[in-house]
Amino acid sequence: MEFLSSLQTRRLMAIVRGSDADAALDTVLTLVRSGIDLVEVSLSGTDALNVIAKARAKLGPGALLGAGTVLTPRDVLRAADAGAAYTVTPAVTEAVAASRALGLPVLVGALTPTEVATALAAGATAVKLFPAGQGGLELLRALRGPFPDVPFVPVGGVDAATGRALLAAGAVAVGVGSPLVGRAADGDTAGLTDRIAAFRSLAGEAS
């Protein structure tokens, strides 16, 4: 899987984190089968590694399924064993080098210019601009000055309107958790279909 080209093509990565492993798995499958096929399963969710493994078994080897909140080399190894095709970190940690050593693409969390430069030097495939909720648009515009060629993926507090603006400002993609998933990964699927349609429309407009 070419992770960067997938980000450039899909423009949207869903983030699934929940307290109910069965509901989280159902959410992953629903997202993918509804056309949002770039999905990160956060390791901070309940039984996340089994969610990844079961989703991989059901979706096959080509699914754009990754592990998020990856902090340590052990996390990387366990995520890879479960079938994650890429890793996502909240910051520049030892997990970046461990991911690269295994040949896994890695989306590395950064917020400041120094952190962006450090993430790139560590081997980031793309930079996760995090948290990108309040002030994220201005921050993205500012960072693209000294880093015009860096593929930025804003994450954190990104709703449909914010996502649209971030993509228009040059983000390669956006990562979206609760504004898209809601509480589906906890078992409450109310409104999920409508939110999926809204975010698919956003990604389509930006393509």
XYZ file of C-alpha atoms in Angstrom:
207
model
C 0.000 0.000 0.000
C 1.263 3.450 -0.933
C 0.084 5.380 2.111
C 0.895 8.874 0.900
C -0.862 8.409 -2.415
C -3.868 7.006 -0.525
C -3.999 10.175 1.560
C -3.728 12.305 -1.561
C -6.489 10.376 -3.296
C -8.946 9.784 -0.448
C -8.397 13.136 1.354
C -10.136 11.730 4.445
C -8.999 9.339 7.167
C -11.549 8.145 9.712
C -10.383 7.588 13.286
C -12.133 4.904 15.312
C -11.737 4.787 19.082
C -14.310 3.132 21.304
C -15.131 1.338 24.506
C -16.920 -1.571 22.788
C -14.666 -3.720 20.610
C -17.540 -5.335 18.710
C -19.091 -1.936 18.000
C -15.705 -0.561 16.944
C -15.268 -3.431 14.493
C -18.755 -2.872 13.082
C -17.935 0.825 12.731
C -14.752 0.111 10.789
C -16.609 -2.221 8.455
C -19.458 0.251 7.976
C -17.050 3.077 7.142
C -15.132 1.024 4.601
C -18.226 -0.454 2.979
C -19.716 3.052 2.761
C -16.726 4.383 0.848
C -14.521 5.800 3.608
C -11.830 3.203 3.295
C -8.840 4.898 4.951
C -9.385 4.048 8.622
C -7.171 4.387 11.679
C -8.042 2.313 14.760
C -6.657 3.984 17.878
C -4.799 1.707 20.259
C -6.345 3.685 23.125
C -9.677 2.013 22.358
C -10.837 -1.183 24.028
C -9.184 -4.322 22.585
C -8.005 -2.273 19.598
C -5.478 -4.826 18.369
C -8.179 -7.467 18.042
C -10.379 -4.927 16.259
C -7.585 -4.384 13.737
C -6.954 -8.115 13.344
C -10.631 -8.942 12.823
C -11.125 -6.044 10.425
C -8.077 -7.143 8.434
C -9.428 -10.680 8.222
C -12.798 -9.460 6.964
C -11.546 -6.743 4.607
C -8.544 -8.514 3.132
C -4.910 -7.531 2.586
C -5.661 -4.460 0.474
C -7.672 -2.578 3.104
C -6.255 0.831 4.075
C -6.298 -0.027 7.767
C -3.850 1.434 10.267
C -3.144 1.751 13.972
C -3.277 5.073 15.811
C -2.012 6.364 19.149
C 1.133 4.342 18.546
C 3.688 5.379 21.151
C 6.355 2.712 21.567
C 8.309 0.174 19.502
C 6.243 -2.537 21.200
C 3.079 -0.830 20.000
C 4.479 -0.887 16.476
C 5.275 -4.600 16.591
C 1.874 -5.496 18.013
C 0.073 -3.308 15.482
C 1.986 -4.861 12.592
C 1.234 -8.356 13.893
C -2.470 -7.446 14.033
C -2.416 -6.373 10.394
C -1.963 -2.609 10.504
C -0.593 -1.302 7.210
C 0.589 2.003 8.683
C 0.984 3.675 12.054
C -0.106 7.058 13.406
C 1.607 8.739 16.350
C 0.490 11.735 18.436
C 4.072 13.035 18.614
C 7.630 12.253 17.564
C 8.371 9.137 19.597
C 10.505 6.000 19.321
C 7.594 4.472 17.428
C 8.588 6.484 14.348
C 11.960 4.766 13.932
C 10.424 1.399 14.833
C 7.766 1.834 12.130
C 10.355 2.738 9.527
C 12.487 -0.251 10.542
C 9.538 -2.523 9.762
C 8.853 -0.736 6.481
C 5.578 0.710 7.738
C 4.531 4.191 6.605
C 4.034 6.496 9.577
C 1.924 9.611 10.063
C 3.759 11.554 12.762
C 2.134 14.050 15.125
C 3.637 17.560 15.272
C 2.465 21.081 16.047
C 5.418 23.486 15.966
C 8.018 24.150 13.246
C 10.656 22.387 15.336
C 8.412 19.342 15.757
C 7.645 19.271 12.029
C 11.358 19.355 11.181
C 12.056 16.635 13.769
C 9.263 14.452 12.378
C 10.638 14.770 8.863
C 14.177 13.960 10.006
C 12.846 10.878 11.806
C 11.316 9.566 8.586
C 7.693 10.682 8.681
C 5.709 9.712 5.596
C 3.372 12.620 6.340
C 2.908 15.018 9.242
C -0.173 14.871 11.433
C -0.903 18.464 12.440
C -2.238 17.837 15.938
C -4.296 19.129 17.605
C -5.740 21.125 14.726
C -9.134 22.180 16.042
C -9.002 25.771 17.223
C -6.560 27.815 15.131
C -5.626 24.904 12.922
C -6.361 26.707 9.664
C -4.081 29.631 10.513
C -1.407 27.245 11.763
C -1.533 25.191 8.576
C -1.177 28.304 6.444
C 1.752 29.495 8.538
C 3.580 26.150 8.446
C 3.155 25.754 4.709
C 5.367 28.831 4.281
C 8.610 27.207 5.496
C 7.387 23.681 4.659
C 5.602 24.029 1.286
C 6.162 20.429 0.208
C 5.275 18.674 3.460
C 2.087 16.577 3.307
C 0.112 17.837 6.301
C -2.867 15.925 7.707
C -4.698 18.039 10.311
C -6.320 15.971 13.068
C -8.276 16.877 16.190
C -11.497 18.853 16.300
C -11.984 18.691 12.537
C -15.655 18.880 11.585
C -17.025 19.012 8.032
C -16.761 22.790 7.678
C -13.272 22.936 9.178
C -12.165 19.981 7.075
C -13.344 21.663 3.900
C -11.369 24.810 4.764
C -8.234 22.863 5.686
C -8.268 20.900 2.440
C -8.761 24.112 0.478
C -5.776 25.623 2.331
C -3.464 22.833 1.203
C -3.832 19.951 3.627
C -3.220 16.678 1.799
C -5.989 15.053 3.853
C -7.792 15.436 7.168
C -8.215 12.939 9.990
C -11.631 12.894 11.617
C -12.774 11.084 14.732
C -15.914 11.914 16.710
C -17.378 14.478 14.250
C -17.648 11.571 11.799
C -17.815 8.456 13.945
C -19.798 9.930 16.841
C -20.394 7.239 19.463
C -20.741 4.413 16.954
C -17.661 2.670 18.346
C -19.408 2.676 21.737
C -22.539 1.102 20.291
C -24.628 4.191 19.418
C -24.920 4.352 15.616
C -27.520 7.151 15.503
C -26.716 9.543 12.682
C -23.699 7.621 11.429
C -25.051 7.157 7.907
C -25.759 10.879 7.552
C -22.326 11.837 8.864
C -20.640 9.416 6.482
C -22.515 10.981 3.561
C -21.509 14.489 4.672
C -17.831 13.660 4.983
C -17.745 11.686 1.746
C -19.157 14.782 0.062
C -16.408 16.890 1.647
C -13.646 14.608 0.394
C -15.216 14.443 -3.059
C -15.400 18.216 -3.356
C -11.728 18.530 -2.443
C -10.475 15.848 -4.834
